[in-house]
Amino acid sequence: MIQSALTVLLLFLLILAVVVISMTVKIVPQARTGIVERFGKYRATLPAGLNMVMPFVDRVRYMIDLREQVVSFPPQPVITEDNLVVSIDTVIYFQVTDPVDATYEIANYIQAIEQLTMTTLRNIIGGMTLEHALTSRDQINNALRGELDGATGKWGIRVNRVELKGIDPPPSIKDAMEKQMRADRDKRAVILTAEGERQSAILMAEGQKQSSILTAEGERQAAILRAQADRQAAILRAQGEGQAIQTVFQAIHDGNADQKLLAYQYLQMLPKIAAGDNSTMWIIPAELTKAMESIGGTIGKIPLDGGGNKTRVDMDEPVVDDALDSDESDTQAAVEAALEAAKAASTATGGPAMPKLPKLGSDPTPSGEPPAPAS
């Protein structure tokens, strides 16, 4: 019996020792602190680590988290200056700097911060229009943080940051804003399209201008080249004709042509005159019959040397463009000289004078003589 009583007593003392030790030794986690009360009155603040308190007298009433905390508040309706109701939800970043004030100066600092945030936000947004509020979030955050930090300082709390998660206007205002934004974008699209068309038209006009200038310049150069080619061709043709005439008359001078040769050439020309389509009648002059009578008897008596010019024409002489006018004058002079030489040769040999060949279509018969019959 006595042993059982001793066993129970030892067991009781062991349990009591465990309870006393547990009430005496307090372990506070890192970044936290404990508020110790003795008989309901604040006694001390326990730091992080192992701490000793008086059992059955001291009690750890609160454990305060010293880390920065993030609290998101539900959306709250706020009226703007232009009487539009918007829904705003906020996020608060705060930290406990004085655990004693946070415990005894305010009953529930989380709820207090929420209510203070809503009232301060209504005051700030109430002085702004909706458009201003939507584009001034940084300004609202800074103003709200300043107001909250000044009010929560006596609670041992520091507000580090305030963020507006969203500002939601009514659905009708959203629809109107979307239409306005769509209209503004359509306007800018039309302006950009018109600007692009304007630039395109300017570039096309500039291209057509340059093309017209280049085309006109090309036509001008082509016309100049064609004119130069025509001028060169005309000069060469004139020089060729001049040389041909000069060669013919040079041959006449060298052969010392007389009246009989000219009459023979005239006879050879008559069939060509008669071969024309419009030739219905042609007249033979009387001098031609006399010349034909004397051709057979005198053709063998033509002197070998008639005393004409012996100068030969150089057929390989190059053609010069600038000699066109001088060649024409030389050709005329050569023709006149050939006629004078032929007259002089005819007079020297005692032959009849060279008759003047009448023009075609004129009446060569002298007055009083009947015209020769037509063949």
XYZ file of C-alpha atoms in Angstrom:
375
model
C 0.000 0.000 0.000
C 2.778 2.362 0.941
C 4.637 1.526 -2.286
C 1.643 2.259 -4.413
C 1.205 5.574 -2.664
C 4.833 6.447 -3.251
C 4.490 5.474 -6.883
C 1.495 7.731 -7.364
C 3.288 10.608 -5.599
C 6.373 10.217 -7.766
C 4.201 10.129 -10.872
C 2.393 13.291 -9.765
C 5.648 15.075 -9.073
C 6.974 14.055 -12.475
C 3.895 15.389 -14.236
C 4.106 18.603 -12.223
C 7.744 19.051 -13.158
C 6.928 18.592 -16.838
C 4.117 21.133 -16.601
C 6.303 23.652 -14.764
C 9.093 23.267 -17.263
C 6.714 23.700 -20.184
C 5.269 26.844 -18.616
C 8.719 28.226 -17.837
C 10.522 27.579 -21.123
C 9.117 29.449 -24.164
C 10.555 29.142 -27.689
C 9.740 32.040 -30.028
C 10.203 31.444 -33.802
C 12.361 33.716 -35.968
C 10.798 37.046 -37.095
C 8.191 36.810 -34.406
C 7.850 38.150 -30.898
C 5.771 37.255 -27.830
C 3.854 39.568 -25.527
C 4.124 38.401 -21.880
C 1.471 39.424 -19.327
C 1.676 38.952 -15.579
C -1.700 38.734 -13.943
C -3.217 40.339 -17.074
C -0.764 43.218 -17.273
C 1.961 43.689 -19.864
C 5.301 42.594 -18.462
C 7.788 41.954 -21.312
C 8.337 41.216 -24.958
C 10.005 37.923 -25.761
C 12.533 37.959 -28.636
C 13.073 35.070 -31.024
C 14.740 32.025 -29.462
C 14.645 30.337 -26.028
C 13.080 32.393 -23.234
C 12.273 31.767 -19.524
C 9.109 33.040 -17.805
C 7.635 32.658 -14.365
C 5.278 29.691 -14.373
C 1.697 30.157 -13.170
C 2.359 33.909 -13.002
C 3.502 34.998 -16.491
C 1.656 34.092 -19.664
C 2.457 34.636 -23.353
C -0.690 36.429 -24.489
C 0.059 37.210 -28.170
C 2.511 36.079 -30.828
C 3.131 38.962 -33.252
C 4.483 38.355 -36.768
C 7.150 40.941 -37.600
C 7.366 40.049 -41.297
C 5.807 42.186 -44.079
C 2.264 41.103 -44.641
C 0.046 41.353 -47.706
C -3.671 41.860 -47.351
C -6.093 41.977 -50.304
C -9.388 43.721 -49.630
C -12.572 42.916 -51.565
C -13.824 45.424 -54.198
C -15.588 48.465 -52.838
C -17.917 50.875 -54.718
C -16.517 54.395 -55.077
C -18.176 57.448 -56.681
C -16.030 59.635 -58.947
C -16.284 63.391 -59.453
C -18.439 62.899 -62.584
C -20.940 60.789 -60.547
C -19.926 57.385 -61.875
C -19.777 54.390 -59.565
C -16.625 52.330 -59.974
C -15.525 49.211 -58.150
C -11.989 49.301 -56.729
C -10.086 46.520 -54.983
C -6.780 47.223 -53.254
C -3.744 45.371 -51.922
C -1.904 46.649 -48.821
C 1.692 45.756 -47.889
C 2.375 46.550 -44.204
C 4.720 45.514 -41.383
C 4.472 45.598 -37.551
C 7.215 47.787 -36.136
C 6.046 47.971 -32.506
C 4.405 44.762 -31.199
C 3.210 46.405 -27.976
C 1.329 49.215 -29.786
C -0.045 46.778 -32.349
C -1.395 44.705 -29.439
C -2.745 47.329 -27.053
C -3.415 50.426 -29.244
C -5.808 48.738 -31.679
C -8.071 45.770 -31.246
C -7.834 44.437 -34.814
C -5.324 46.305 -36.951
C -6.196 44.292 -40.101
C -9.822 45.422 -39.991
C -8.751 48.931 -39.052
C -6.413 49.159 -42.071
C -9.191 47.922 -44.367
C -11.697 50.492 -43.207
C -9.133 53.274 -43.298
C -8.182 52.262 -46.841
C -11.775 52.417 -48.054
C -12.486 55.839 -46.523
C -9.230 57.332 -47.794
C -9.775 55.863 -51.261
C -13.252 57.395 -51.457
C -11.834 60.806 -50.589
C -9.118 60.555 -53.247
C -11.290 59.125 -56.043
C -14.115 61.534 -55.251
C -11.961 64.423 -56.482
C -11.124 62.781 -59.811
C -13.015 62.043 -62.980
C -13.200 58.511 -64.309
C -10.709 59.156 -67.089
C -8.317 60.813 -64.660
C -8.652 57.947 -62.189
C -7.967 55.347 -64.862
C -4.757 57.084 -65.947
C -3.473 58.152 -62.493
C -2.933 54.924 -60.587
C 0.538 55.888 -59.401
C -0.783 59.154 -58.041
C -3.606 57.360 -56.213
C -1.218 54.755 -54.776
C 1.183 57.373 -53.421
C -1.598 59.486 -51.911
C -3.247 56.453 -50.307
C 0.025 55.174 -48.885
C 0.823 58.560 -47.344
C -2.581 58.750 -45.649
C -2.421 55.172 -44.328
C 1.168 55.443 -43.130
C 0.348 58.596 -41.160
C -2.726 57.022 -39.531
C -1.223 53.612 -38.690
C 2.024 54.971 -37.234
C 0.509 55.220 -33.728
C -0.575 51.580 -34.003
C 3.010 50.425 -34.453
C 2.388 49.547 -38.121
C 4.192 50.857 -41.194
C 2.430 50.746 -44.577
C 5.105 50.023 -47.179
C 3.085 49.892 -50.378
C -0.439 50.241 -51.720
C -1.604 48.875 -55.061
C -4.915 49.180 -56.876
C -5.708 45.789 -58.369
C -8.467 47.053 -60.582
C -10.799 49.953 -61.304
C -13.953 48.571 -62.881
C -16.512 51.057 -64.262
C -20.147 50.022 -64.884
C -20.894 47.831 -67.926
C -22.583 50.694 -69.788
C -19.528 52.897 -69.294
C -17.290 50.063 -70.465
C -19.341 49.695 -73.633
C -19.199 53.454 -74.282
C -15.454 53.477 -73.699
C -14.963 50.564 -76.082
C -17.011 52.345 -78.754
C -15.010 55.538 -78.251
C -11.760 53.634 -78.449
C -12.936 51.782 -81.555
C -13.999 55.049 -83.205
C -10.669 56.655 -82.359
C -8.782 53.713 -83.833
C -10.976 53.770 -86.950
C -10.249 57.480 -87.274
C -6.520 56.912 -87.008
C -6.765 54.052 -89.506
C -8.586 56.305 -92.004
C -6.020 59.057 -91.474
C -3.146 56.649 -92.006
C -4.837 55.229 -95.116
C -5.391 58.722 -96.542
C -1.794 59.654 -95.765
C -0.588 56.515 -97.496
C -2.725 57.226 -100.577
C -1.442 60.812 -100.618
C 2.164 59.672 -100.491
C 1.431 57.071 -103.181
C -0.152 59.687 -105.454
C 2.788 62.035 -104.921
C 5.277 59.295 -105.745
C 3.287 58.240 -108.833
C 3.090 61.833 -110.051
C 6.788 62.290 -109.442
C 7.494 59.090 -111.361
C 5.297 60.178 -114.276
C 7.031 63.562 -114.284
C 10.449 61.971 -114.434
C 9.242 59.553 -117.123
C 7.840 62.414 -119.224
C 11.066 64.367 -118.851
C 13.156 61.378 -119.863
C 10.816 60.595 -122.788
C 10.951 64.200 -124.039
C 14.721 64.241 -123.673
C 14.970 60.978 -125.612
C 12.672 62.293 -128.379
C 14.719 65.496 -128.536
C 17.975 63.576 -128.884
C 16.389 61.272 -131.497
C 15.081 64.270 -133.501
C 18.512 65.898 -133.361
C 20.172 62.708 -134.543
C 17.588 62.232 -137.336
C 18.050 65.848 -138.451
C 21.823 65.423 -138.454
C 21.466 62.181 -140.429
C 19.120 63.844 -142.978
C 21.520 66.786 -143.300
C 24.477 64.442 -143.822
C 22.515 62.397 -146.392
C 21.416 65.525 -148.282
C 24.995 66.814 -148.327
C 26.293 63.484 -149.592
C 23.581 63.273 -152.306
C 24.330 66.817 -153.443
C 28.052 66.110 -153.523
C 27.399 62.884 -155.465
C 25.228 64.674 -158.008
C 27.813 67.443 -158.323
C 30.598 64.935 -158.923
C 28.423 63.061 -161.457
C 27.684 66.257 -163.398
C 31.328 67.255 -163.243
C 32.360 63.815 -164.498
C 29.885 63.955 -167.414
C 31.023 67.376 -168.530
C 34.656 66.375 -168.042
C 34.027 63.462 -170.393
C 32.393 65.839 -172.885
C 35.445 68.130 -172.759
C 37.852 65.242 -173.151
C 35.918 63.878 -176.178
C 35.623 67.313 -177.835
C 31.941 66.761 -178.641
C 30.626 68.578 -181.707
C 27.206 69.174 -183.219
C 26.965 65.699 -184.729
C 27.505 63.923 -181.412
C 24.920 66.068 -179.752
C 22.490 65.302 -182.564
C 23.160 61.579 -182.080
C 22.460 61.892 -178.376
C 19.311 63.762 -179.219
C 18.171 60.878 -181.467
C 18.766 58.405 -178.618
C 16.600 60.528 -176.337
C 13.631 60.617 -178.696
C 12.405 57.020 -178.016
C 12.484 57.716 -174.266
C 10.374 60.799 -174.815
C 7.900 58.799 -176.900
C 7.740 55.984 -174.326
C 5.825 58.153 -171.814
C 2.214 57.204 -171.011
C 1.030 60.755 -171.618
C 2.941 61.248 -174.900
C 0.350 61.393 -177.687
C 2.298 63.626 -180.132
C 5.919 64.852 -180.388
C 7.617 67.170 -182.936
C 11.009 66.709 -184.622
C 12.820 69.973 -185.446
C 14.081 70.606 -189.019
C 17.721 70.902 -187.929
C 17.591 67.239 -186.900
C 17.150 65.996 -190.512
C 20.139 68.002 -191.661
C 22.220 66.616 -188.847
C 21.207 63.055 -189.769
C 22.334 63.641 -193.417
C 25.773 64.695 -192.369
C 26.302 62.048 -189.622
C 27.321 59.243 -192.002
C 29.791 61.343 -194.036
C 31.448 63.224 -191.260
C 31.564 60.715 -188.405
C 34.934 59.487 -189.597
C 36.359 63.008 -189.852
C 36.128 63.827 -186.099
C 39.612 64.891 -184.983
C 41.436 62.727 -182.461
C 42.306 65.706 -180.332
C 39.615 68.331 -180.072
C 41.650 70.545 -177.765
C 39.396 69.941 -174.716
C 40.418 69.902 -171.065
C 42.443 66.816 -170.100
C 41.950 67.110 -166.366
C 40.612 63.876 -164.846
C 38.165 63.689 -161.994
C 39.463 61.878 -158.898
C 36.652 59.404 -158.066
C 38.304 58.446 -154.742
C 38.256 61.974 -153.349
C 36.592 61.972 -149.873
C 33.261 63.727 -149.450
C 33.335 66.710 -147.099
C 30.122 67.913 -145.451
C 31.010 71.594 -145.428
C 31.803 71.675 -149.204
C 28.168 71.513 -150.363
C 27.868 75.182 -151.344
C 31.302 75.298 -153.047
C 30.542 72.095 -155.037
C 27.310 73.584 -156.394
C 29.107 76.755 -157.525
C 31.931 74.711 -159.098
C 29.369 72.532 -160.893
C 27.634 75.575 -162.395
C 30.971 77.012 -163.483
C 31.974 73.667 -165.021
C 28.727 73.519 -167.016
C 29.236 77.022 -168.375
C 32.889 76.259 -169.204
C 31.895 73.090 -171.032
C 29.405 74.968 -173.181
C 31.976 77.657 -174.042
C 34.603 75.003 -174.900
C 32.166 73.188 -177.153
C 31.373 76.410 -179.036
C 35.055 77.211 -179.410
C 35.873 73.732 -180.714
C 33.079 73.866 -183.266
C 34.278 77.247 -184.551
C 37.926 76.079 -184.779
C 37.089 73.022 -186.891
C 34.945 75.015 -189.316
C 31.813 73.079 -188.597
C 28.362 74.581 -188.204
C 27.558 76.340 -185.039
C 25.876 74.321 -182.306
C 22.146 74.867 -182.526
C 20.217 75.511 -179.399
C 18.033 72.519 -178.620
C 14.475 73.609 -178.134
C 12.544 72.768 -175.019
C 10.033 69.960 -175.189
C 6.522 71.160 -175.870
C 7.595 74.365 -177.708
C 7.343 74.978 -181.438
C 10.874 74.666 -182.899
C 9.828 75.233 -186.566
C 10.695 78.665 -187.940
C 7.871 80.795 -189.200
C 6.936 80.092 -192.814
C 8.068 76.405 -192.785
C 5.672 73.551 -192.312
C 6.259 71.334 -189.319
C 7.774 67.924 -189.858
C 5.394 64.983 -189.872
C 4.982 63.132 -186.624
C 6.132 59.570 -186.453
